[in-house]
Amino acid sequence: MASILVLNSSVLGEGSVSKALVEEAVHRLLEASPGATVIRRDHGTVPVPHLTTANVAGVRGEPATDAERAARALSDELIAELRAANTVVIGAPMYNFSIPSGLRAWFDYVLRPGVTFSYSEAGPQGLLTGKRVIVIESRGGLYSEGPAQAMDFQEPYLRTLLGFIGLADVTFIHAEKIGFGPEARQAALEGAKQALAAAA
Protein backbone atom coordinates (compact mmCIF):
# COMPACT_ATOMS: atom_id res chain seq x y z
CA MET A 1 0.00 0.00 0.00
CA ALA A 2 1.23 3.49 -0.82
CA SER A 3 2.49 5.62 2.04
CA ILE A 4 2.83 9.42 2.12
CA LEU A 5 5.06 11.14 4.67
CA VAL A 6 4.04 14.75 5.25
CA LEU A 7 6.50 17.16 6.87
CA ASN A 8 5.37 20.67 7.75
CA SER A 9 7.75 23.17 9.30
CA SER A 10 6.01 26.56 9.27
CA VAL A 11 5.49 28.26 12.63
CA LEU A 12 2.62 30.40 11.27
CA GLY A 13 -0.18 27.94 12.00
CA GLU A 14 -3.29 28.20 9.84
CA GLY A 15 -1.99 31.35 8.16
CA SER A 16 0.84 29.43 6.54
CA VAL A 17 1.05 29.39 2.75
CA SER A 18 3.29 26.32 2.74
CA LYS A 19 0.82 24.39 4.94
CA ALA A 20 -2.10 25.22 2.65
CA LEU A 21 -0.13 24.02 -0.37
CA VAL A 22 1.03 20.87 1.44
CA GLU A 23 -2.64 20.00 2.03
CA GLU A 24 -3.34 20.64 -1.65
CA ALA A 25 -0.53 18.25 -2.57
CA VAL A 26 -1.76 15.56 -0.16
CA HIS A 27 -5.31 15.92 -1.51
CA ARG A 28 -4.12 15.38 -5.07
CA LEU A 29 -1.94 12.42 -4.08
CA LEU A 30 -4.86 10.77 -2.27
CA GLU A 31 -7.06 11.28 -5.32
CA ALA A 32 -4.49 9.28 -7.30
CA SER A 33 -4.00 6.66 -4.52
CA PRO A 34 -7.19 6.64 -2.39
CA GLY A 35 -6.01 3.95 0.02
CA ALA A 36 -2.64 5.50 0.77
CA THR A 37 -1.47 5.79 4.37
CA VAL A 38 -0.61 9.34 5.45
CA ILE A 39 1.90 9.98 8.25
CA ARG A 40 2.24 13.57 9.42
CA ARG A 41 4.94 15.47 11.27
CA ASP A 42 4.55 19.16 12.08
CA HIS A 43 7.97 20.46 13.04
CA GLY A 44 6.68 24.00 13.43
CA THR A 45 4.20 22.97 16.12
CA VAL A 46 5.95 19.94 17.65
CA PRO A 47 9.63 20.12 16.65
CA VAL A 48 12.04 17.32 17.38
CA PRO A 49 14.68 18.27 19.98
CA HIS A 50 17.80 19.85 18.59
CA LEU A 51 20.98 17.83 18.95
CA THR A 52 23.10 18.96 21.87
CA THR A 53 26.15 17.73 23.71
CA ALA A 54 23.83 15.67 25.91
CA ASN A 55 22.16 13.67 23.14
CA VAL A 56 24.27 13.83 19.96
CA ALA A 57 25.86 10.42 20.53
CA GLY A 58 22.42 8.92 20.03
CA VAL A 59 22.65 9.83 16.34
CA ARG A 60 26.38 10.21 15.73
CA GLY A 61 27.83 7.56 18.05
CA GLU A 62 26.90 4.84 20.51
CA PRO A 63 24.18 5.85 23.00
CA ALA A 64 25.08 5.33 26.65
CA THR A 65 22.87 7.75 28.60
CA ASP A 66 19.10 8.11 28.81
CA ALA A 67 19.21 11.27 26.65
CA GLU A 68 21.33 9.53 24.03
CA ARG A 69 19.09 6.46 23.98
CA ALA A 70 16.04 8.71 23.57
CA ALA A 71 17.72 10.43 20.62
CA ARG A 72 18.53 7.06 19.05
CA ALA A 73 14.94 5.87 19.48
CA LEU A 74 13.60 9.05 17.87
CA SER A 75 16.11 8.80 15.03
CA ASP A 76 15.05 5.18 14.42
CA GLU A 77 11.38 6.22 14.40
CA LEU A 78 11.88 9.11 11.97
CA ILE A 79 14.03 7.02 9.64
CA ALA A 80 11.46 4.19 9.68
CA GLU A 81 8.75 6.65 8.63
CA LEU A 82 10.94 7.95 5.84
CA ARG A 83 11.94 4.47 4.70
CA ALA A 84 8.31 3.29 4.57
CA ALA A 85 7.14 6.26 2.49
CA ASN A 86 6.69 6.07 -1.26
CA THR A 87 6.18 9.83 -1.45
CA VAL A 88 7.44 12.58 0.86
CA VAL A 89 5.77 16.00 0.91
CA ILE A 90 7.80 18.73 2.59
CA GLY A 91 6.50 22.17 3.48
CA ALA A 92 9.57 24.39 3.63
CA PRO A 93 9.02 28.12 4.04
CA MET A 94 12.05 30.34 3.64
CA TYR A 95 13.23 31.76 6.96
CA ASN A 96 16.22 34.09 6.77
CA PHE A 97 17.14 32.76 3.31
CA SER A 98 17.16 29.10 4.42
CA ILE A 99 14.86 26.53 6.08
CA PRO A 100 13.17 26.60 9.52
CA SER A 101 15.23 25.20 12.38
CA GLY A 102 12.55 22.55 13.05
CA LEU A 103 13.05 21.06 9.60
CA ARG A 104 16.81 21.26 9.97
CA ALA A 105 16.54 19.33 13.25
CA TRP A 106 14.57 16.57 11.47
CA PHE A 107 17.38 16.24 8.94
CA ASP A 108 19.89 16.02 11.81
CA TYR A 109 18.08 12.89 13.01
CA VAL A 110 17.59 11.19 9.65
CA LEU A 111 21.03 11.80 8.13
CA ARG A 112 22.71 8.94 9.95
CA PRO A 113 25.95 7.32 8.86
CA GLY A 114 25.61 3.64 8.00
CA VAL A 115 21.81 3.86 8.04
CA THR A 116 20.67 6.44 5.49
CA PHE A 117 24.04 7.05 3.85
CA SER A 118 27.43 5.39 3.74
CA TYR A 119 30.97 6.37 2.86
CA SER A 120 33.17 4.52 0.39
CA GLU A 121 36.24 5.14 -1.68
CA ALA A 122 33.91 6.52 -4.35
CA GLY A 123 32.45 9.01 -1.88
CA PRO A 124 29.14 9.17 0.02
CA GLN A 125 26.30 6.93 -1.10
CA GLY A 126 22.63 7.56 -0.28
CA LEU A 127 20.82 4.47 1.00
CA LEU A 128 17.20 5.65 0.60
CA THR A 129 16.26 5.45 -3.06
CA GLY A 130 13.18 4.97 -5.20
CA LYS A 131 11.07 7.60 -3.46
CA ARG A 132 9.37 10.67 -4.79
CA VAL A 133 9.73 14.00 -2.96
CA ILE A 134 7.60 17.11 -3.41
CA VAL A 135 9.01 20.21 -1.71
CA ILE A 136 6.73 23.24 -1.31
CA GLU A 137 8.78 26.41 -0.88
CA SER A 138 7.04 29.60 0.21
CA ARG A 139 9.05 32.81 -0.02
CA GLY A 140 8.38 36.44 0.70
CA GLY A 141 10.42 37.62 -2.27
CA LEU A 142 11.54 36.36 -5.67
CA TYR A 143 14.50 33.99 -5.35
CA SER A 144 14.15 31.55 -8.24
CA GLU A 145 15.58 34.16 -10.61
CA GLY A 146 16.94 37.68 -10.62
CA PRO A 147 19.40 39.42 -8.28
CA ALA A 148 18.10 37.75 -5.09
CA GLN A 149 18.79 34.25 -6.43
CA ALA A 150 22.27 34.39 -4.92
CA MET A 151 20.66 34.62 -1.46
CA ASP A 152 18.68 31.40 -1.89
CA PHE A 153 20.24 29.04 0.65
CA GLN A 154 16.97 27.11 0.89
CA GLU A 155 16.53 25.10 -2.30
CA PRO A 156 20.20 24.22 -2.96
CA TYR A 157 20.53 23.16 0.68
CA LEU A 158 17.42 20.96 0.57
CA ARG A 159 18.48 19.41 -2.73
CA THR A 160 21.88 18.58 -1.22
CA LEU A 161 20.47 17.08 2.00
CA LEU A 162 17.89 14.97 0.15
CA GLY A 163 20.39 13.83 -2.46
CA PHE A 164 22.90 12.88 0.23
CA ILE A 165 20.55 10.14 1.47
CA GLY A 166 19.57 9.01 -2.03
CA LEU A 167 16.43 11.07 -2.64
CA ALA A 168 17.00 12.37 -6.16
CA ASP A 169 13.45 12.42 -7.59
CA VAL A 170 12.59 15.84 -6.15
CA THR A 171 10.04 18.35 -7.46
CA PHE A 172 10.23 21.90 -6.09
CA ILE A 173 7.03 23.95 -6.08
CA HIS A 174 7.50 27.70 -5.53
CA ALA A 175 5.10 30.19 -3.98
CA GLU A 176 7.10 33.39 -4.31
CA LYS A 177 6.56 37.11 -3.66
CA ILE A 178 3.97 36.37 -0.98
CA GLY A 179 5.29 39.34 0.98
CA PHE A 180 4.39 41.77 -1.82
CA GLY A 181 0.78 42.21 -0.71
CA PRO A 182 -2.56 40.31 -0.84
CA GLU A 183 -2.78 40.20 -4.64
CA ALA A 184 0.75 38.89 -5.00
CA ARG A 185 0.10 36.33 -2.27
CA GLN A 186 -3.04 35.08 -4.01
CA ALA A 187 -1.25 34.92 -7.35
CA ALA A 188 1.54 32.90 -5.73
CA LEU A 189 -0.97 30.45 -4.26
CA GLU A 190 -2.77 29.99 -7.56
CA GLY A 191 0.47 29.58 -9.48
CA ALA A 192 1.73 26.99 -7.01
CA LYS A 193 -1.57 25.08 -7.17
CA GLN A 194 -1.30 24.92 -10.94
CA ALA A 195 2.26 23.62 -10.63
CA LEU A 196 1.05 20.99 -8.14
CA ALA A 197 -1.72 19.91 -10.51
CA ALA A 198 0.89 19.32 -13.21
CA ALA A 199 3.29 17.57 -10.82
CA ALA A 200 0.84 15.36 -8.96
mmCIF file of N, CA and C in Angstrom, residues 1-4 25-38 86-87 132 200:
data_model
loop_
_atom_site.group_PDB
_atom_site.id
_atom_site.type_symbol
_atom_site.label_atom_id
_atom_site.label_comp_id
_atom_site.label_asym_id
_atom_site.label_seq_id
_atom_site.Cartn_x
_atom_site.Cartn_y
_atom_site.Cartn_z
ATOM 1 N N MET A 1 0.839 -1.190 0.000
ATOM 2 C CA MET A 1 0.000 0.000 0.000
ATOM 3 C C MET A 1 0.879 1.248 0.000
ATOM 4 N N ALA A 2 0.470 2.251 -0.747
ATOM 5 C CA ALA A 2 1.235 3.491 -0.824
ATOM 6 C C ALA A 2 1.246 4.205 0.519
ATOM 7 N N SER A 3 2.347 4.871 0.795
ATOM 8 C CA SER A 3 2.488 5.621 2.045
ATOM 9 C C SER A 3 3.033 7.003 1.732
ATOM 10 N N ILE A 4 2.417 8.023 2.328
ATOM 11 C CA ILE A 4 2.827 9.416 2.119
ATOM 12 C C ILE A 4 3.304 9.984 3.449
ATOM 13 N N ALA A 25 -1.323 19.349 -2.017
ATOM 14 C CA ALA A 25 -0.528 18.248 -2.575
ATOM 15 C C ALA A 25 -1.029 16.899 -2.056
ATOM 16 N N VAL A 26 -1.292 16.819 -0.756
ATOM 17 C CA VAL A 26 -1.760 15.560 -0.164
ATOM 18 C C VAL A 26 -3.118 15.184 -0.756
ATOM 19 N N HIS A 27 -3.991 16.170 -0.917
ATOM 20 C CA HIS A 27 -5.308 15.919 -1.507
ATOM 21 C C HIS A 27 -5.168 15.319 -2.903
ATOM 22 N N ARG A 28 -4.304 15.870 -3.698
ATOM 23 C CA ARG A 28 -4.119 15.383 -5.067
ATOM 24 C C ARG A 28 -3.495 13.987 -5.070
ATOM 25 N N LEU A 29 -2.564 13.740 -4.163
ATOM 26 C CA LEU A 29 -1.939 12.415 -4.081
ATOM 27 C C LEU A 29 -2.951 11.361 -3.650
ATOM 28 N N LEU A 30 -3.842 11.721 -2.724
ATOM 29 C CA LEU A 30 -4.856 10.771 -2.271
ATOM 30 C C LEU A 30 -5.905 10.524 -3.354
ATOM 31 N N GLU A 31 -6.162 11.504 -4.184
ATOM 32 C CA GLU A 31 -7.057 11.276 -5.319
ATOM 33 C C GLU A 31 -6.474 10.212 -6.247
ATOM 34 N N ALA A 32 -5.155 10.245 -6.424
ATOM 35 C CA ALA A 32 -4.493 9.278 -7.297
ATOM 36 C C ALA A 32 -4.329 7.917 -6.620
ATOM 37 N N SER A 33 -4.164 7.910 -5.283
ATOM 38 C CA SER A 33 -4.000 6.660 -4.516
ATOM 39 C C SER A 33 -4.912 6.715 -3.302
ATOM 40 N N PRO A 34 -6.214 6.433 -3.474
ATOM 41 C CA PRO A 34 -7.189 6.638 -2.393
ATOM 42 C C PRO A 34 -6.897 5.875 -1.105
ATOM 43 N N GLY A 35 -6.252 4.735 -1.190
ATOM 44 C CA GLY A 35 -6.006 3.947 0.022
ATOM 45 C C GLY A 35 -4.679 4.218 0.694
ATOM 46 N N ALA A 36 -3.982 5.243 0.253
ATOM 47 C CA ALA A 36 -2.640 5.499 0.774
ATOM 48 C C ALA A 36 -2.678 5.863 2.258
ATOM 49 N N THR A 37 -1.672 5.409 2.984
ATOM 50 C CA THR A 37 -1.473 5.794 4.373
ATOM 51 C C THR A 37 -0.771 7.143 4.418
ATOM 52 N N VAL A 38 -1.233 8.020 5.308
ATOM 53 C CA VAL A 38 -0.615 9.342 5.454
ATOM 54 C C VAL A 38 -0.055 9.467 6.871
ATOM 55 N N ASN A 86 6.467 6.040 0.187
ATOM 56 C CA ASN A 86 6.692 6.068 -1.258
ATOM 57 C C ASN A 86 6.867 7.507 -1.749
ATOM 58 N N THR A 87 6.127 8.417 -1.088
ATOM 59 C CA THR A 87 6.179 9.833 -1.448
ATOM 60 C C THR A 87 6.359 10.657 -0.181
ATOM 61 N N ARG A 132 9.671 9.393 -4.178
ATOM 62 C CA ARG A 132 9.372 10.674 -4.792
ATOM 63 C C ARG A 132 9.244 11.727 -3.703
ATOM 64 N N ALA A 200 1.487 16.492 -9.618
ATOM 65 C CA ALA A 200 0.836 15.362 -8.960
ATOM 66 C C ALA A 200 0.126 14.485 -9.964
#
